[in-house]
Amino acid sequence: MVLMAARTERKGFLMEMNDLNSRITYYKEQISSYAYHPYLSKHIGEPAIDERKMKTYIHLFDHLPERKNMDDNYLLSVMFVQMALDTHDFVTVDNSNKEVDEVRKRQLTVLAGDFYSGLYYHLLSLINDLDFIQVLAKTIREVNEQKVRLYYGRHDSLTSYVQTYKKVETLLSYNVWCHFMPPGDCGAVVESMFVKGLNNWGSGKNQAFSKPEQSKNYAYEIADNIEKYKKEAYDSFKNLGPGSSVPEELYRKLDEDLEQEFN
Amino acid sequence: MKLTKLYSFLNKDLDAVEMEVLHSVSTEEKVLQKASNQLLEAGGKRIRPVFVLLAGKFGKYDFDKMKNCAKALELIHTGSLVHDDVIDDAKLRRGDLTVKEQYDNHVAMYTGDYMFALALEAMGSIENMRAHQVLSKTMMELCVGEIEQIKDKGEVDQNLRTYLRRIKRKTAILIAESCRLGAIAGEASLKKERALYKYGYNVGMSYQIIDDILDFTSSEEELGKPAGSDLMQGNITLPVLYAIQEDEEFREDLRKAFSHTSTLTKEEAEPFIRKVKEGDYIDRSLELSERYLKEAFQSLQQLPTGRPKQALKAIAKYIGKRNS
């Protein structure tokens, strides 16, 4: 099925796609083609792809020193990890609704997330990059640790709660960047991704992180102050500047992208 | 005879794998640590590690590699059980509360994902990329198998092929690939690898058919769940499928029963369970299971004689005769 969506003939093609929106469309089509299953599609719809984050990942991969940016499988595998992590946040906690459609939706959401995990692994196994498989596996482990901390841990303060949430949203970009780039300050990448993550808070994802008896309603405080946190992250991005590991050109692109988030 | 007696020469290595599996979870998050260990510590047959190690014996058998491969498969299996319990809204597993019941669906999702990640980290020591291609494809096939199972729930118009494809993806493939991964990690020849895969596939098919039979023939006490649970969950297993094909009244009644729901209560399922037991459907299912076992024995003929081969033969025989 799904799996063997032909790898697109793309030599020279991507180079012509200077327009970011065209590239997003192109990658979304690739993702949908790999992840397609008629029954999933019928009952839970098309996979939820975080376009905002995808934009940042495209910028990051464009600026990698090696030619990793030329192989779609790298970007696609990172997006599948992001999708796997996000999809499982949307599994409902309340099992009391026994309507056939609701039960099926919950069941298929579990399996869709697992399927995306398998896809990331498979794409990288096909291009023989064991090291990157390991980086992404480590990231999935760390993000899930942070999610449990966010969801079930007892936080002393709103600040510590926000810091944990920040890790959930940014560890993937941080680990990907650190894997390919020489060690150095890449705070701007993290802050840029955090703005994107905060934007998603209101999209229903916050329900996964709002177990009030554990989080002392911090989740609701974030929800009420999203714009403030976004602004803080953006200010931090501005103050950090390019940093030793973030080239000027990449910083400029991330900045342009973030400006659009606020317009 | 106990299953473990059949491969006692592996005990030392299996103990080491067991320790690795139990110590693989190490996190400061207490809830995650507890939730992950809950099922791992409950034991289980560890049949997938057994197949990995036995298959590795037909090659060079570098124990460090075999150990990591075996550990990865056990973590994937356990992680998928944690997610399965969310899918089935299951309250108990192996007599204990499930992770999702003790905490909730989110903790279960994160715990399963955490275990999958640990499994892939364990696979880091296997440099042969074919092993990773095989394992990643297996993980996807397992998902597709479960999706198909949900799709086919309460579906009375399915045929034998649909059923066999479903149990292949649900059960046989992980056993077959455990054998194949053991062979790859042990650098066995391609001929041996293929024979081991075929053996694992056939044993896995037989194993699942027997499982489906036991769901009707075992007591609630032996099963740890009510007899006929598969049918109550809407799963059309082989004995039911034979009944559907042979008995028109049975088929139409079952169609009616599943017309507005994908599950049945114990009372609703009872007349169907009785009819399945009264007919020759269990015997016919056993016959098919035996055919798969014969194929498994056939595959073993291509492998050199020795203790690993004897153990694989004995496991197949055990599976054919198991009653719990």
PDB file of N, CA and C in Angstrom, chain B residues 269-303:
ATOM      1  N   ALA B 269     -23.629 -12.837  22.560  1.00  0.00           N
ATOM      2  CA  ALA B 269     -22.680 -13.726  21.869  1.00  0.00           C
ATOM      3  C   ALA B 269     -22.944 -15.195  22.166  1.00  0.00           C
ATOM      4  N   GLU B 270     -23.579 -15.460  23.290  1.00  0.00           N
ATOM      5  CA  GLU B 270     -23.725 -16.842  23.786  1.00  0.00           C
ATOM      6  C   GLU B 270     -24.280 -17.829  22.763  1.00  0.00           C
ATOM      7  N   PRO B 271     -25.424 -17.555  22.077  1.00  0.00           N
ATOM      8  CA  PRO B 271     -25.941 -18.546  21.119  1.00  0.00           C
ATOM      9  C   PRO B 271     -24.968 -18.831  19.967  1.00  0.00           C
ATOM     10  N   PHE B 272     -24.211 -17.822  19.566  1.00  0.00           N
ATOM     11  CA  PHE B 272     -23.245 -18.032  18.476  1.00  0.00           C
ATOM     12  C   PHE B 272     -22.086 -18.907  18.964  1.00  0.00           C
ATOM     13  N   ILE B 273     -21.657 -18.637  20.187  1.00  0.00           N
ATOM     14  CA  ILE B 273     -20.551 -19.422  20.752  1.00  0.00           C
ATOM     15  C   ILE B 273     -20.971 -20.898  20.838  1.00  0.00           C
ATOM     16  N   ARG B 274     -22.214 -21.101  21.298  1.00  0.00           N
ATOM     17  CA  ARG B 274     -22.722 -22.480  21.443  1.00  0.00           C
ATOM     18  C   ARG B 274     -22.721 -23.183  20.085  1.00  0.00           C
ATOM     19  N   LYS B 275     -23.205 -22.497  19.065  1.00  0.00           N
ATOM     20  CA  LYS B 275     -23.280 -23.121  17.731  1.00  0.00           C
ATOM     21  C   LYS B 275     -21.891 -23.451  17.177  1.00  0.00           C
ATOM     22  N   VAL B 276     -20.942 -22.560  17.438  1.00  0.00           N
ATOM     23  CA  VAL B 276     -19.576 -22.812  16.961  1.00  0.00           C
ATOM     24  C   VAL B 276     -19.027 -24.079  17.614  1.00  0.00           C
ATOM     25  N   LYS B 277     -19.313 -24.217  18.907  1.00  0.00           N
ATOM     26  CA  LYS B 277     -18.801 -25.385  19.635  1.00  0.00           C
ATOM     27  C   LYS B 277     -19.499 -26.673  19.188  1.00  0.00           C
ATOM     28  N   GLU B 278     -20.782 -26.563  18.842  1.00  0.00           N
ATOM     29  CA  GLU B 278     -21.549 -27.762  18.471  1.00  0.00           C
ATOM     30  C   GLU B 278     -21.147 -28.299  17.088  1.00  0.00           C
ATOM     31  N   GLY B 279     -20.757 -27.437  16.206  1.00  0.00           N
ATOM     32  CA  GLY B 279     -20.399 -27.871  14.851  1.00  0.00           C
ATOM     33  C   GLY B 279     -18.997 -28.473  14.816  1.00  0.00           C
ATOM     34  N   ASP B 280     -18.511 -28.733  13.580  1.00  0.00           N
ATOM     35  CA  ASP B 280     -17.163 -29.299  13.462  1.00  0.00           C
ATOM     36  C   ASP B 280     -16.123 -28.209  13.185  1.00  0.00           C
ATOM     37  N   TYR B 281     -16.503 -26.983  13.483  1.00  0.00           N
ATOM     38  CA  TYR B 281     -15.661 -25.842  13.108  1.00  0.00           C
ATOM     39  C   TYR B 281     -14.328 -25.792  13.872  1.00  0.00           C
ATOM     40  N   ILE B 282     -14.382 -26.231  15.124  1.00  0.00           N
ATOM     41  CA  ILE B 282     -13.138 -26.241  15.917  1.00  0.00           C
ATOM     42  C   ILE B 282     -12.173 -27.277  15.325  1.00  0.00           C
ATOM     43  N   ASP B 283     -12.719 -28.465  14.986  1.00  0.00           N
ATOM     44  CA  ASP B 283     -11.862 -29.519  14.424  1.00  0.00           C
ATOM     45  C   ASP B 283     -11.254 -29.081  13.096  1.00  0.00           C
ATOM     46  N   ARG B 284     -12.069 -28.419  12.293  1.00  0.00           N
ATOM     47  CA  ARG B 284     -11.558 -27.968  10.992  1.00  0.00           C
ATOM     48  C   ARG B 284     -10.481 -26.887  11.162  1.00  0.00           C
ATOM     49  N   SER B 285     -10.670 -26.067  12.167  1.00  0.00           N
ATOM     50  CA  SER B 285      -9.652 -25.036  12.444  1.00  0.00           C
ATOM     51  C   SER B 285      -8.350 -25.695  12.875  1.00  0.00           C
ATOM     52  N   LEU B 286      -8.499 -26.737  13.700  1.00  0.00           N
ATOM     53  CA  LEU B 286      -7.303 -27.467  14.143  1.00  0.00           C
ATOM     54  C   LEU B 286      -6.562 -28.076  12.960  1.00  0.00           C
ATOM     55  N   GLU B 287      -7.349 -28.577  12.010  1.00  0.00           N
ATOM     56  CA  GLU B 287      -6.725 -29.175  10.819  1.00  0.00           C
ATOM     57  C   GLU B 287      -5.877 -28.146  10.074  1.00  0.00           C
ATOM     58  N   LEU B 288      -6.417 -26.940   9.942  1.00  0.00           N
ATOM     59  CA  LEU B 288      -5.653 -25.909   9.225  1.00  0.00           C
ATOM     60  C   LEU B 288      -4.385 -25.541  10.002  1.00  0.00           C
ATOM     61  N   SER B 289      -4.534 -25.476  11.312  1.00  0.00           N
ATOM     62  CA  SER B 289      -3.363 -25.180  12.145  1.00  0.00           C
ATOM     63  C   SER B 289      -2.286 -26.245  11.929  1.00  0.00           C
ATOM     64  N   GLU B 290      -2.717 -27.501  11.864  1.00  0.00           N
ATOM     65  CA  GLU B 290      -1.757 -28.603  11.659  1.00  0.00           C
ATOM     66  C   GLU B 290      -1.057 -28.480  10.310  1.00  0.00           C
ATOM     67  N   ARG B 291      -1.810 -28.003   9.314  1.00  0.00           N
ATOM     68  CA  ARG B 291      -1.187 -27.857   7.993  1.00  0.00           C
ATOM     69  C   ARG B 291      -0.056 -26.829   8.038  1.00  0.00           C
ATOM     70  N   TYR B 292      -0.294 -25.760   8.775  1.00  0.00           N
ATOM     71  CA  TYR B 292       0.774 -24.755   8.922  1.00  0.00           C
ATOM     72  C   TYR B 292       1.969 -25.342   9.679  1.00  0.00           C
ATOM     73  N   LEU B 293       1.648 -26.151  10.683  1.00  0.00           N
ATOM     74  CA  LEU B 293       2.751 -26.749  11.445  1.00  0.00           C
ATOM     75  C   LEU B 293       3.585 -27.679  10.562  1.00  0.00           C
ATOM     76  N   LYS B 294       2.908 -28.428   9.714  1.00  0.00           N
ATOM     77  CA  LYS B 294       3.638 -29.323   8.799  1.00  0.00           C
ATOM     78  C   LYS B 294       4.585 -28.523   7.929  1.00  0.00           C
ATOM     79  N   GLU B 295       4.086 -27.390   7.447  1.00  0.00           N
ATOM     80  CA  GLU B 295       4.929 -26.514   6.617  1.00  0.00           C
ATOM     81  C   GLU B 295       6.140 -26.028   7.417  1.00  0.00           C
ATOM     82  N   ALA B 296       5.889 -25.751   8.690  1.00  0.00           N
ATOM     83  CA  ALA B 296       6.988 -25.279   9.551  1.00  0.00           C
ATOM     84  C   ALA B 296       8.057 -26.370   9.678  1.00  0.00           C
ATOM     85  N   PHE B 297       7.616 -27.603   9.897  1.00  0.00           N
ATOM     86  CA  PHE B 297       8.577 -28.716   9.998  1.00  0.00           C
ATOM     87  C   PHE B 297       9.343 -28.884   8.685  1.00  0.00           C
ATOM     88  N   GLN B 298       8.605 -28.714   7.593  1.00  0.00           N
ATOM     89  CA  GLN B 298       9.207 -28.834   6.263  1.00  0.00           C
ATOM     90  C   GLN B 298      10.349 -27.824   6.105  1.00  0.00           C
ATOM     91  N   SER B 299      10.099 -26.589   6.547  1.00  0.00           N
ATOM     92  CA  SER B 299      11.124 -25.543   6.416  1.00  0.00           C
ATOM     93  C   SER B 299      12.384 -25.907   7.191  1.00  0.00           C
ATOM     94  N   LEU B 300      12.182 -26.584   8.304  1.00  0.00           N
ATOM     95  CA  LEU B 300      13.343 -26.915   9.140  1.00  0.00           C
ATOM     96  C   LEU B 300      14.280 -27.917   8.471  1.00  0.00           C
ATOM     97  N   GLN B 301      13.739 -28.644   7.506  1.00  0.00           N
ATOM     98  CA  GLN B 301      14.585 -29.653   6.845  1.00  0.00           C
ATOM     99  C   GLN B 301      15.784 -29.014   6.143  1.00  0.00           C
ATOM    100  N   GLN B 302      15.664 -27.750   5.835  1.00  0.00           N
ATOM    101  CA  GLN B 302      16.756 -27.078   5.125  1.00  0.00           C
ATOM    102  C   GLN B 302      17.856 -26.604   6.067  1.00  0.00           C
ATOM    103  N   LEU B 303      17.649 -26.816   7.358  1.00  0.00           N
ATOM    104  CA  LEU B 303      18.622 -26.308   8.332  1.00  0.00           C
ATOM    105  C   LEU B 303      19.476 -27.450   8.880  1.00  0.00           C
TER     106      LEU B 303
END
